[in-house]
GROMACS .gro file of C-alpha atoms in nm:
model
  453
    1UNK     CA    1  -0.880  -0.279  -4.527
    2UNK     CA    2  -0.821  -0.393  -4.195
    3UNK     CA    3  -0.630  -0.116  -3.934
    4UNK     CA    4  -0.366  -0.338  -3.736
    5UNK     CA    5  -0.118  -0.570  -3.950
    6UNK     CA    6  -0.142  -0.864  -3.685
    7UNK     CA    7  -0.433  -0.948  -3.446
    8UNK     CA    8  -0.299  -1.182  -3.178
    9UNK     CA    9  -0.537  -1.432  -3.053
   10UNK     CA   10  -0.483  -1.669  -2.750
   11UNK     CA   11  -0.740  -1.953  -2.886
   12UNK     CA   12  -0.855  -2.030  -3.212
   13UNK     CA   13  -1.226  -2.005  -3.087
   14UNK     CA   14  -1.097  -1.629  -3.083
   15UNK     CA   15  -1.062  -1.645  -3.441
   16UNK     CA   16  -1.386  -1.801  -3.525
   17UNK     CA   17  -1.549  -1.534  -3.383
   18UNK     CA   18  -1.310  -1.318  -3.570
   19UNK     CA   19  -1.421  -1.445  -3.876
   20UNK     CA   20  -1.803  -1.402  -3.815
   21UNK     CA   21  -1.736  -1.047  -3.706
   22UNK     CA   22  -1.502  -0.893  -3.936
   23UNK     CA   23  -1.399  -1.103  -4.241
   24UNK     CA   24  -1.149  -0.846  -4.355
   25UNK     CA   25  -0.904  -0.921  -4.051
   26UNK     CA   26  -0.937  -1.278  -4.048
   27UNK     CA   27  -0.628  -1.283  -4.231
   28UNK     CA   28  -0.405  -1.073  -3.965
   29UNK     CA   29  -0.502  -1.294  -3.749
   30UNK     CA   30  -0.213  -1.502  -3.526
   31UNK     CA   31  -0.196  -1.745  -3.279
   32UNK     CA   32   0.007  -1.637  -3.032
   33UNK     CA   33  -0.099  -1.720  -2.691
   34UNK     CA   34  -0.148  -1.527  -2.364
   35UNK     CA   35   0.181  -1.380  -2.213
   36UNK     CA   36   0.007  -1.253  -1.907
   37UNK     CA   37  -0.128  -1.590  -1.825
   38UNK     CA   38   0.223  -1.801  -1.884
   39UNK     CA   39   0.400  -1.578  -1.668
   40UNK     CA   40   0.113  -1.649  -1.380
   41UNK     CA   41   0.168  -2.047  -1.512
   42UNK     CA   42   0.599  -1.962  -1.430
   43UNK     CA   43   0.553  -1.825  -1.110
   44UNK     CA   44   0.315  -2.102  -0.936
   45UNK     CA   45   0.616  -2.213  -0.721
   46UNK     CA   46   0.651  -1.892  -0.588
   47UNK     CA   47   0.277  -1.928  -0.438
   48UNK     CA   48   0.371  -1.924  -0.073
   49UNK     CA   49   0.614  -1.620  -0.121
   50UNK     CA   50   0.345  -1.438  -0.248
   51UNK     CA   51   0.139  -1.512   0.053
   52UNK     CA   52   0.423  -1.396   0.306
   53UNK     CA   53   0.423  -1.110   0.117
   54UNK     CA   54   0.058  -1.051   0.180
   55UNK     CA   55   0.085  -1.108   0.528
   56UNK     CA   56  -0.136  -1.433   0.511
   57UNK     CA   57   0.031  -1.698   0.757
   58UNK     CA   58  -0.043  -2.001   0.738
   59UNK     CA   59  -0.363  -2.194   0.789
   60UNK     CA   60  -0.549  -1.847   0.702
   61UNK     CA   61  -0.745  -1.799   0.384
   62UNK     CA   62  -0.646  -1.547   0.129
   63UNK     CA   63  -1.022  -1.405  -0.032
   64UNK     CA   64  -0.954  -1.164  -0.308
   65UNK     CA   65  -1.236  -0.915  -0.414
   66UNK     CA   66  -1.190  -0.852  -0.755
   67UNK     CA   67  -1.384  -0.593  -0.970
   68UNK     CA   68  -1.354  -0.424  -1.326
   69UNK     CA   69  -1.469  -0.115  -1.436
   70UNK     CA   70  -1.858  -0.029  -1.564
   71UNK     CA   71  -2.134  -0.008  -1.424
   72UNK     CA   72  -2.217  -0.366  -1.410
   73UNK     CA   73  -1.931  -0.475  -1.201
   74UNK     CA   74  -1.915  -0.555  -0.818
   75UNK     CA   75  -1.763  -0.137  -0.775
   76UNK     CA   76  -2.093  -0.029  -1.002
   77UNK     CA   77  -2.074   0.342  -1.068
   78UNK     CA   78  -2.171   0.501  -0.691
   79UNK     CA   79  -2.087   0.841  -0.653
   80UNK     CA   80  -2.129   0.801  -0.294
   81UNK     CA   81  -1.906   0.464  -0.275
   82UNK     CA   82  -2.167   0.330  -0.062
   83UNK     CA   83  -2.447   0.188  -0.290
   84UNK     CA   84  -2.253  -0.097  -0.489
   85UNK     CA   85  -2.165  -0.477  -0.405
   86UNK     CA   86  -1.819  -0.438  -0.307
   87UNK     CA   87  -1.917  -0.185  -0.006
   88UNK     CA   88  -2.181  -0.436   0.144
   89UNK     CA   89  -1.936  -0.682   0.140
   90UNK     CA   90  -1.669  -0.488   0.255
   91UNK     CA   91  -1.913  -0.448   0.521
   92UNK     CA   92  -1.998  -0.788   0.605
   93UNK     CA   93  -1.630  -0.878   0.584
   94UNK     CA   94  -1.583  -0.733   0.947
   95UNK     CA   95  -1.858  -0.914   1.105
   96UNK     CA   96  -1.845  -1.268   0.940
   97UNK     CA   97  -1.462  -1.383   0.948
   98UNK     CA   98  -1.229  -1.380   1.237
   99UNK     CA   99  -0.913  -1.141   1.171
  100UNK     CA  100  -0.700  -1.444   1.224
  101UNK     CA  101  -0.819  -1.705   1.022
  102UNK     CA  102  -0.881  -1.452   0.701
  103UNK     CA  103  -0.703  -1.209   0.517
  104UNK     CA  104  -0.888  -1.028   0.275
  105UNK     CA  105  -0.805  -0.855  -0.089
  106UNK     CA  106  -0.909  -0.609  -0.340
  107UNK     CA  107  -0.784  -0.547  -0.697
  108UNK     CA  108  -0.963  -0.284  -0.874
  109UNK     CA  109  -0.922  -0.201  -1.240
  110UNK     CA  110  -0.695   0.033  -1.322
  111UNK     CA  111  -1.020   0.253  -1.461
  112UNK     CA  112  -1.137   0.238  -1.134
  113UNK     CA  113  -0.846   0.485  -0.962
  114UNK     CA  114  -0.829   0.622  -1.285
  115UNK     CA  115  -1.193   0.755  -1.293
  116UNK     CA  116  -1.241   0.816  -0.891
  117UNK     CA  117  -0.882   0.936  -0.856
  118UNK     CA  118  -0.642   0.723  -0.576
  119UNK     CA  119  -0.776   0.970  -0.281
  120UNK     CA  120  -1.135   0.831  -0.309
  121UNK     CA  121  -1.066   0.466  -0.358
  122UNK     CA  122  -0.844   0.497  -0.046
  123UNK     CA  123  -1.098   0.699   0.156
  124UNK     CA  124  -1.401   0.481   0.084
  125UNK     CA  125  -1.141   0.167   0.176
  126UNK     CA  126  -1.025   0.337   0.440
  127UNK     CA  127  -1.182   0.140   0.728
  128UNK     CA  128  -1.180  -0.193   0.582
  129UNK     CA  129  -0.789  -0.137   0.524
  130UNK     CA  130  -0.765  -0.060   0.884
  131UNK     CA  131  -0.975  -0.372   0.947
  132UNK     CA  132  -0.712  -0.562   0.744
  133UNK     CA  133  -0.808  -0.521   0.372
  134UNK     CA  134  -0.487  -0.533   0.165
  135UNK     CA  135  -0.542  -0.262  -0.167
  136UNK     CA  136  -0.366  -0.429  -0.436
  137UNK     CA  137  -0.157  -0.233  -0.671
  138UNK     CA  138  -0.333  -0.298  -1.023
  139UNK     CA  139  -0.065  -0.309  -1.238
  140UNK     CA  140   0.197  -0.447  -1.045
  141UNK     CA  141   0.055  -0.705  -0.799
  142UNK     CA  142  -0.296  -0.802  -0.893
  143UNK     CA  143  -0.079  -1.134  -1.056
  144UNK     CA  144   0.069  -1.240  -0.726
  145UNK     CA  145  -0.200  -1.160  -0.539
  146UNK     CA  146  -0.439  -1.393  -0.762
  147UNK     CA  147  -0.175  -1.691  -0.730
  148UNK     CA  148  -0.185  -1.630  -0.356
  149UNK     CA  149  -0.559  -1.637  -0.376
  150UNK     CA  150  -0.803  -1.946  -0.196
  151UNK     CA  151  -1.112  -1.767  -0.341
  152UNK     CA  152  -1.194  -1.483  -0.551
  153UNK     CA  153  -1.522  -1.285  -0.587
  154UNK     CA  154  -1.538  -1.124  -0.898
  155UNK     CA  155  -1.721  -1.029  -1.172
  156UNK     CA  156  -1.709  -1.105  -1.555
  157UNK     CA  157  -1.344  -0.897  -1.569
  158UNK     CA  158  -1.046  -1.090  -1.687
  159UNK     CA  159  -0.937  -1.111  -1.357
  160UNK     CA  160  -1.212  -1.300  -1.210
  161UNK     CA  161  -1.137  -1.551  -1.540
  162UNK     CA  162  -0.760  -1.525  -1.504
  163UNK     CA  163  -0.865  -1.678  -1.120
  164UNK     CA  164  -1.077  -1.954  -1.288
  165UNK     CA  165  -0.827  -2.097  -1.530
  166UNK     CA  166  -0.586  -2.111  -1.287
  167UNK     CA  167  -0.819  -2.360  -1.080
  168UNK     CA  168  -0.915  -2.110  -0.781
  169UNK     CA  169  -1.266  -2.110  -0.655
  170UNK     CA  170  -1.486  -1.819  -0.802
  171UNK     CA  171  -1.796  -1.700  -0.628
  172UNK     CA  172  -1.990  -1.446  -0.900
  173UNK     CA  173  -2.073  -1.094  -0.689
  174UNK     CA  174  -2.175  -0.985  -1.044
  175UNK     CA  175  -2.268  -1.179  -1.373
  176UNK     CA  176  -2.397  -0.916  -1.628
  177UNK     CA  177  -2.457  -1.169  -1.921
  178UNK     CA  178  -2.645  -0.896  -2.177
  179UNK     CA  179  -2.311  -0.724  -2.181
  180UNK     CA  180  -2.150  -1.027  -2.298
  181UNK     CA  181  -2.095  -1.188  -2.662
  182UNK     CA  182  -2.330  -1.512  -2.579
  183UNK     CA  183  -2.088  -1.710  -2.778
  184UNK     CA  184  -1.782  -1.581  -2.616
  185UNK     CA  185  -1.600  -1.896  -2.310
  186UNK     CA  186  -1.659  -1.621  -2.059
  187UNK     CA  187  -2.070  -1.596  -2.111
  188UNK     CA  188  -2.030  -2.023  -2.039
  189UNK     CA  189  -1.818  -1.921  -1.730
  190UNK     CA  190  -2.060  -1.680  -1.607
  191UNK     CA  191  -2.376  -1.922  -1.632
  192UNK     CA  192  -2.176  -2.212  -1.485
  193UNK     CA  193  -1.964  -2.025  -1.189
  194UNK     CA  194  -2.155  -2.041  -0.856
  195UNK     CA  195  -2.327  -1.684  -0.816
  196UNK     CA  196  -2.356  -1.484  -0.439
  197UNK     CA  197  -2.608  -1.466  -0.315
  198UNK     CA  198  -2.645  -1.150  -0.102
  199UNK     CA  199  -2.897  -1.238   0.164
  200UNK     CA  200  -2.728  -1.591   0.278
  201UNK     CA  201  -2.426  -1.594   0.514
  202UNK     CA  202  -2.105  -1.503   0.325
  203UNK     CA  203  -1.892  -1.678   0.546
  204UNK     CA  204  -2.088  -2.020   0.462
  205UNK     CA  205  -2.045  -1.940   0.127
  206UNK     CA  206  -1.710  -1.909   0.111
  207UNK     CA  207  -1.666  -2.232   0.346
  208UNK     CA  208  -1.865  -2.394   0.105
  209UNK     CA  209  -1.743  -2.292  -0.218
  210UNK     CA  210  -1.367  -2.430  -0.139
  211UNK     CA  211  -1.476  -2.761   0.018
  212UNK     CA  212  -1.700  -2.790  -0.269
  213UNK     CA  213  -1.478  -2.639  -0.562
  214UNK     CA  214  -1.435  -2.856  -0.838
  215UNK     CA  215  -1.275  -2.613  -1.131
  216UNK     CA  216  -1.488  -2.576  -1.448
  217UNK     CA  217  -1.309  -2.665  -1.744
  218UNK     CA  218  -1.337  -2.403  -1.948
  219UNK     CA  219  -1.154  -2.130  -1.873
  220UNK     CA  220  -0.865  -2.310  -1.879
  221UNK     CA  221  -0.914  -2.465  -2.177
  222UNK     CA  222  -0.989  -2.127  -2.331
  223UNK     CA  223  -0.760  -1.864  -2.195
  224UNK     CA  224  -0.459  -2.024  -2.394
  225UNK     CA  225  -0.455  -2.326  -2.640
  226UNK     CA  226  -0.053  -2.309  -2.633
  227UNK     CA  227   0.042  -2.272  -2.279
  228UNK     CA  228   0.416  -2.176  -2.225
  229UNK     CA  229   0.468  -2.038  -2.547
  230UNK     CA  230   0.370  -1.653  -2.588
  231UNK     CA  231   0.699  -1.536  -2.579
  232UNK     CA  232   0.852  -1.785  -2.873
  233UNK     CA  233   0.543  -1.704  -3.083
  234UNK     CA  234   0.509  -1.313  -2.971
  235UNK     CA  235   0.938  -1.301  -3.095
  236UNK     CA  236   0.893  -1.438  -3.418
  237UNK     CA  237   0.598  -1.237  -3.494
  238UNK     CA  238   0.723  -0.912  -3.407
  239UNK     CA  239   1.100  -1.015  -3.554
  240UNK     CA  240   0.927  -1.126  -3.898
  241UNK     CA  241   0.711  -0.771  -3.904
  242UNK     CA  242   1.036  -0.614  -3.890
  243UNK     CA  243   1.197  -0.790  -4.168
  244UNK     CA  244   1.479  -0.853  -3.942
  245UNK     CA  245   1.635  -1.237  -3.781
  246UNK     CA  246   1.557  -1.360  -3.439
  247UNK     CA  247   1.826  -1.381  -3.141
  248UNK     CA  248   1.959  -1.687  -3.112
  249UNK     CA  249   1.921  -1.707  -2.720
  250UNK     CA  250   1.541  -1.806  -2.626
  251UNK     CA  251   1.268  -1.623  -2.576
  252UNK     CA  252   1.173  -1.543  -2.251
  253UNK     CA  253   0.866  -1.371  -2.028
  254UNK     CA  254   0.998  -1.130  -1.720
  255UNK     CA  255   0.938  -1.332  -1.403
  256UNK     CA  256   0.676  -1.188  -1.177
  257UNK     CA  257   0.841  -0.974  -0.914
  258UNK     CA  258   0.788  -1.075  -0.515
  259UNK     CA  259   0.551  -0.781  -0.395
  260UNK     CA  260   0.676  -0.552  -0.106
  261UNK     CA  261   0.580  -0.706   0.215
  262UNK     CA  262   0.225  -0.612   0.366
  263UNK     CA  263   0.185  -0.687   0.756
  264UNK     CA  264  -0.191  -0.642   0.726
  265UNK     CA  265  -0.187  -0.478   1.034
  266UNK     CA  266  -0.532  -0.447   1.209
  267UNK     CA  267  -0.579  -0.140   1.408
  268UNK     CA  268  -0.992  -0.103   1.429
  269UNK     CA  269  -1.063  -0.187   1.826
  270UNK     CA  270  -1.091  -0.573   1.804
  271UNK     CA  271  -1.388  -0.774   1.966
  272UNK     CA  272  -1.205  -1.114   2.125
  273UNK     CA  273  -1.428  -1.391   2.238
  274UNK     CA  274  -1.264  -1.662   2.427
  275UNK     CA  275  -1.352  -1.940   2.619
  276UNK     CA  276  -1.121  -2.209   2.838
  277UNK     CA  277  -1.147  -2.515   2.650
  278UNK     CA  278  -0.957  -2.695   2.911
  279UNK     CA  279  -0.656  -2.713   3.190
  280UNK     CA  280  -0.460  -2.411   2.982
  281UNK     CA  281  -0.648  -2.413   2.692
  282UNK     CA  282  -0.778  -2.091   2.558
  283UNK     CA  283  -1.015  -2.059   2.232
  284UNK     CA  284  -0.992  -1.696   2.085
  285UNK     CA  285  -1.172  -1.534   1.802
  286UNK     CA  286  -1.096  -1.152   1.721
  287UNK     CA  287  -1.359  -1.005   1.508
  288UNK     CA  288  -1.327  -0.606   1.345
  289UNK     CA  289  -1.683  -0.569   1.425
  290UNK     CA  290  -1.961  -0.755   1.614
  291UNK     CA  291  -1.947  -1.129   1.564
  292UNK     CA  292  -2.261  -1.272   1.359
  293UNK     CA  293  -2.425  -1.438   1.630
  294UNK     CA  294  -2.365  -1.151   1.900
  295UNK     CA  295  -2.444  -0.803   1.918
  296UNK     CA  296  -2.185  -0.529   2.044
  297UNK     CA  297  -2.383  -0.540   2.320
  298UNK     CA  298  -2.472  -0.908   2.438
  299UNK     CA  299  -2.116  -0.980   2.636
  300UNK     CA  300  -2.042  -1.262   2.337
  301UNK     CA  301  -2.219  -1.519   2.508
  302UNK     CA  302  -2.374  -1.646   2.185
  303UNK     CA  303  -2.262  -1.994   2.087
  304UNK     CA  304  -2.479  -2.042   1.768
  305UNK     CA  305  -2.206  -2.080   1.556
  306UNK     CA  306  -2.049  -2.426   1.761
  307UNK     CA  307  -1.742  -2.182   1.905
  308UNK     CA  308  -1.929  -2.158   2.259
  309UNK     CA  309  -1.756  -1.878   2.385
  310UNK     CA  310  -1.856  -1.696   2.650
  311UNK     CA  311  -1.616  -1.384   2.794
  312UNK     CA  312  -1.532  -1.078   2.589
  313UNK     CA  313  -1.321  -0.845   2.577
  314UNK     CA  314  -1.169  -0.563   2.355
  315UNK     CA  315  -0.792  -0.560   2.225
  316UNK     CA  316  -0.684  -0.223   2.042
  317UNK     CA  317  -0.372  -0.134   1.882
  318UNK     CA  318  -0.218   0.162   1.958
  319UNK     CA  319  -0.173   0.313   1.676
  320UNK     CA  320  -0.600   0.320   1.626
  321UNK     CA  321  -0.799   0.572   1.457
  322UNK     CA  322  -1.042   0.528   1.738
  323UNK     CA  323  -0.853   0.662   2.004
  324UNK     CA  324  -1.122   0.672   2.214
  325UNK     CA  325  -1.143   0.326   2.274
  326UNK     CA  326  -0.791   0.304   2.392
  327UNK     CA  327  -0.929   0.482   2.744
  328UNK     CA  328  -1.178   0.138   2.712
  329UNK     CA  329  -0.958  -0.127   2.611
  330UNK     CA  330  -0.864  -0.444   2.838
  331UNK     CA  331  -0.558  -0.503   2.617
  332UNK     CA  332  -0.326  -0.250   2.449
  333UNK     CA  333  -0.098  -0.385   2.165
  334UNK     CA  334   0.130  -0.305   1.920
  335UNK     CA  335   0.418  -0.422   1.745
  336UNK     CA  336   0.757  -0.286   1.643
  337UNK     CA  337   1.143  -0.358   1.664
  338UNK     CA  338   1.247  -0.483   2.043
  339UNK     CA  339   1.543  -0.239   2.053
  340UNK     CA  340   1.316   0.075   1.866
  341UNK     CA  341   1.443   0.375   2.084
  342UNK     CA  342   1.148   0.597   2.028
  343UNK     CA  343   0.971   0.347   2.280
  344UNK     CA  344   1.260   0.262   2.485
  345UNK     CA  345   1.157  -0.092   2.499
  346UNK     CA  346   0.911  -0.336   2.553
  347UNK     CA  347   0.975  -0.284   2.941
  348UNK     CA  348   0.904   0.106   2.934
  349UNK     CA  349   0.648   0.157   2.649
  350UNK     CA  350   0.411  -0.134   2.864
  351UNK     CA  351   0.475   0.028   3.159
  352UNK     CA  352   0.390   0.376   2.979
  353UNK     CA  353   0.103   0.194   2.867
  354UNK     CA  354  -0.034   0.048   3.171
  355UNK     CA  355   0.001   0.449   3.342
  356UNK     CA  356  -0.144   0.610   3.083
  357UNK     CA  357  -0.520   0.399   3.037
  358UNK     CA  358  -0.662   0.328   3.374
  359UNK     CA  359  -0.902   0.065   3.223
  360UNK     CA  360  -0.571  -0.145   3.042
  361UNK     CA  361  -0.542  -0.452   3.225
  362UNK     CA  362  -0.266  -0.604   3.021
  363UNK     CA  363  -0.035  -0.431   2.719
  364UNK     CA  364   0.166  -0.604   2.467
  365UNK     CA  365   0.470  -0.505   2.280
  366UNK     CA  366   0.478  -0.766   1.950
  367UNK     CA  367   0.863  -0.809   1.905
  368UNK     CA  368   0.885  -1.082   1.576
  369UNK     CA  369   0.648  -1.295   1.396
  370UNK     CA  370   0.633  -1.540   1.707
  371UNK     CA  371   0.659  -1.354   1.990
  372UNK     CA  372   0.545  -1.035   2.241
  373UNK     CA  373   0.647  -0.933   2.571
  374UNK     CA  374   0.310  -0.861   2.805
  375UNK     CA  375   0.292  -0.712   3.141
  376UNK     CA  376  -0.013  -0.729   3.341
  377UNK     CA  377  -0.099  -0.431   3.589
  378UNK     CA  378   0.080  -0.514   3.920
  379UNK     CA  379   0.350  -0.746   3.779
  380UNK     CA  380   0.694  -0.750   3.624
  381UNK     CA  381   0.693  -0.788   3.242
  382UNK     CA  382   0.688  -1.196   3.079
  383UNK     CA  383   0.811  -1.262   2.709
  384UNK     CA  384   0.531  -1.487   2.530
  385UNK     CA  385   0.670  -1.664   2.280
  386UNK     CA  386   0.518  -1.992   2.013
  387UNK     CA  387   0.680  -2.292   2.113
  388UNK     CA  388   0.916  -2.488   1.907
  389UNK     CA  389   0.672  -2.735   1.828
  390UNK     CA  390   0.350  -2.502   1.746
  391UNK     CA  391   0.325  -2.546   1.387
  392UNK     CA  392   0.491  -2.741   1.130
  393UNK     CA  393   0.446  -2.452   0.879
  394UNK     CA  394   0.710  -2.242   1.017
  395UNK     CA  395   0.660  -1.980   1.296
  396UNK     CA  396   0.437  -1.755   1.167
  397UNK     CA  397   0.110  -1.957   1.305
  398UNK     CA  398  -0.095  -1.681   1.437
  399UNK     CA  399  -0.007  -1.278   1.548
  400UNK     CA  400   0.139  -1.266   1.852
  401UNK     CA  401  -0.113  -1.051   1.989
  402UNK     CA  402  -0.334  -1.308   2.001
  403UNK     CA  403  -0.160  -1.471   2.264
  404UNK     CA  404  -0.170  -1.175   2.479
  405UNK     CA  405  -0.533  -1.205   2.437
  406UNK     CA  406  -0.555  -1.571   2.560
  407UNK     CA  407  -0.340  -1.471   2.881
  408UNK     CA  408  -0.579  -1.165   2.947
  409UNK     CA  409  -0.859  -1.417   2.927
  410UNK     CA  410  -0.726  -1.685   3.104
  411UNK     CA  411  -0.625  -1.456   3.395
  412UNK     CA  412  -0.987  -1.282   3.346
  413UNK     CA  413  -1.253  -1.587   3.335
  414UNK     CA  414  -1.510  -1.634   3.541
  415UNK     CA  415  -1.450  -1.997   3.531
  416UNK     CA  416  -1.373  -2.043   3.893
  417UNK     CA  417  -1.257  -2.439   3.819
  418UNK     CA  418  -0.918  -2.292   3.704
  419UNK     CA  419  -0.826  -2.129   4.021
  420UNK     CA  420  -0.735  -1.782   4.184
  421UNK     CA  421  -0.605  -1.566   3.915
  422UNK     CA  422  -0.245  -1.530   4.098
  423UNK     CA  423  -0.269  -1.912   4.061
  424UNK     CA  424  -0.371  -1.888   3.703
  425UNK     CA  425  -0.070  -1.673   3.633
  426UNK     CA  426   0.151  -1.930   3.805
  427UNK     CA  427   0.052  -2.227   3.653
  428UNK     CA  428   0.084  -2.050   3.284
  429UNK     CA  429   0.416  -1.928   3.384
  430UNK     CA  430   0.501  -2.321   3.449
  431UNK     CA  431   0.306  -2.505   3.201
  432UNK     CA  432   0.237  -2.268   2.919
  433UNK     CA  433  -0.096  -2.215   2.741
  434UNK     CA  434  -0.302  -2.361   2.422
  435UNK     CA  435  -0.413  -2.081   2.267
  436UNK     CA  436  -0.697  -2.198   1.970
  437UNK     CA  437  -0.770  -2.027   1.651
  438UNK     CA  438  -1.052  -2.193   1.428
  439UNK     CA  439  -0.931  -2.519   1.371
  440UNK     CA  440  -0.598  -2.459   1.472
  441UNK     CA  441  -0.399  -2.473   1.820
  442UNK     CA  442  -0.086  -2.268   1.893
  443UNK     CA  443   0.156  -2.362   2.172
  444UNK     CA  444   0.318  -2.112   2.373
  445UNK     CA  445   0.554  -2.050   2.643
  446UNK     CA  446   0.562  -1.748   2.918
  447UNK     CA  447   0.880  -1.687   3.095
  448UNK     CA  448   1.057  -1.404   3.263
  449UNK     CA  449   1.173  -1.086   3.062
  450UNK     CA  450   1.529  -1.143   3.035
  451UNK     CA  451   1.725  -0.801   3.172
  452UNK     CA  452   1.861  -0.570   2.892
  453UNK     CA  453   2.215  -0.663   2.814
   0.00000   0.00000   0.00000
């Protein structure tokens, strides 16, 4: 005699396979849909709140890592946390994207903490976090986060499936198809997806996989066949077990919640390659480790990747682990409230700044999502700020620090065509700067500090 009174099944494939299996429970069997994946369906309008919650702003690209639990998924069973496919990527993740153009993800299965404990997921994520990585809560958030998603690289978890049915490109980190029922939609997923391929350039695989994404029909076909309806179905099942009548109101699904905001806040020393593009135009790329077609060591004057640049320097936030580098930085950042009293204000703490490193040319206080105040060594402190007219997708176009970075390199090229660096300052003062990010060009202003008051 079969165990459970009801089996719920999202797809009658589910019950085919049922069938084959165990005849006895064919009969418990109902069609009730997926209430996990309609409340993902509900909350697709939401899909830019989640992303401001995730810190992503706009023209960046949201890349989730995604990984169940065995030993055949992109975590694998390390002890040391260093020999599986999420590490190396991890790894790669740092050299391969710019900070500014990607924000990267991880949802883990909840076996995951629960088997290596929080304290060890966190420690062996501890530098990619400080590189940026957001750790997704895996109960709570790993919905949100997976609407918010441009790509995911999984494995053959229901997360990595949950990503394909809801039309988001999948790159396969892991495709173990022996542990798989051969029959099952998922075993068709994982022969169809587009697999990584570890020794090619992840970044062009990525690129490539979202210009070339065209979503494979089946898993979301076979997630649910009645979309929309768990919750009516789910109600009447569990009212009609009970022997007892149904509310009249409708059924309903909680709504996902809107995740606590995550800044994403980068505070490994930062690599920034620039170049002058033209009259007040600055490209800048900032990079968690060394960029793919430079070594730490070669002064960034690689162009084989079509940026051309050709000046580096290194931009650390104050609040780094490495606090060595901070007596090495050109530019000292962070980012707070304008009127937080434990630094005084944007005045003092880069004045403080500028005192305490020798080798800081130029610190920035981040005040909002659009602006810092900078102050270059020998000069009175200038708000930077994104012009109106910098983005039609609000005001969060880049970090702020960024722009420090172009002035730093503007005032620091070697490019001799743009003038005498007291010059430089001048004419950016009157005119402004470009300041490029991949594809994308910021507008910003630089004016006199207003006085306090």
């Amino acid at each position: 005699m079969p165990v459970a009174d009801a089996l719920v099944l999202s797809h009658p494939e589910q019950y085919e396979r049922l069938r084959i299996a165990c005849p006895e429970a064919a009969p418990t069997a109902v069609l009730a849909g997926d209430p996990c994946f309609d409340r993902m369906l509900a909350a697709r309008p939401y899909r830019e709140r989640f992303r401001r919650a995730l810190g992503v702003r706009p023209g960046q690209r949201l890349v989730l890592l995604n990984s169940t639990w065995n030993s055949d998924s992109l975590v694998g069973d390390s002890e040391e946390g260093g020999g599986d496919v999420i590490a190396a990527l991890l790894d790669r993740v740092a050299t391969e994207f710019p900070v500014d153009e990607y924000r990267f993800a991880a949802i883990l299965h909840p076996n995951v903490w629960q088997g290596h404990g929080p304290g060890q997921i966190r420690s062996w994520l501890d530098r990619a976090r400080r590189g940026g990585l957001a750790l997704i809560d895996p109960l709570k958030g790993w919905r949100q986060a997976l609407l918010a998603a441009d790509a995911v690289i999984g494995d053959h978890g229901s997360v990595t499936y949950y990503a394909a049915a809801l039309g988001t490109p999948v790159l396969l980190g892991a495709a173990p198809l022996d542990a798989l029922d051969p029959d099952a939609p998922i075993s068709a997923f994982m022969r169809e997806a587009p697999q990584l391929n570890p020794e090619a350039s992840l970044s062009a695989q990525i690129e490539r996989l979202i210009a070339r994404h065209r979503p494979l029909p089946g898993p979301a076909e076979f997630t649910t066949s009645v979309p929309g309806e768990s919750a009516e179905r789910l109600r009447r099942l569990f009212y009609s077990m009970m022997g007892a009548p149904e509310p009249a109101r409708p059924a309903s699904l909680k709504p996902l919640t809107l995740p606590d905001y995550e800044a994403g806040t980068v505070t490994v020393p930062l690599r920034v390659l620039s170049q002058v593009r033209g009259p007040g135009e600055i490209a800048v790329s900032r990079w968690a480790g060394p960029p793919p077609w430079t070594s730490a060591d070669s002064g960034g004057d690689g162009d084989d990747d079509g940026y051309g640049y050709g000046e580096m320097h290194v931009a650390v936030h104050e609040d780094t682990r490495d606090v060595d580098q901070l007596d090495l930085a050109d530019v000292i950042f962070r980012d707070g409230a304008p009127d937080d009293p434990r630094f005084g204000s944007p005045s003092i703490w880069t004045a403080e700044v500028l005192r305490r490193y020798q080798c800081c040319s130029l610190a920035a206080y981040v005040t909002g999502p659009s602006a810092c105040v900078v102050r270059m060594r020998g000069e009175e402190p200038l708000r930077v700020v994104a012009a109106p007219a910098t983005s039609t997708e609000g005001v969060r176009g880049v970090d702020p620090a960024v722009y420090a970075s172009a002035l730093y390199a503007w005032l620091a090229t070697s490019d001799h065509d743009v003038g005498a660096p007291d010059k430089r300052l001048a004419r950016a003062v009157a005119d402004g700067l470009s300041v490029r990010t991949g594809a994308r060009l910021h507008h910003v202003r630089i004016e006199p500090l207003a006085p306090p008051g």
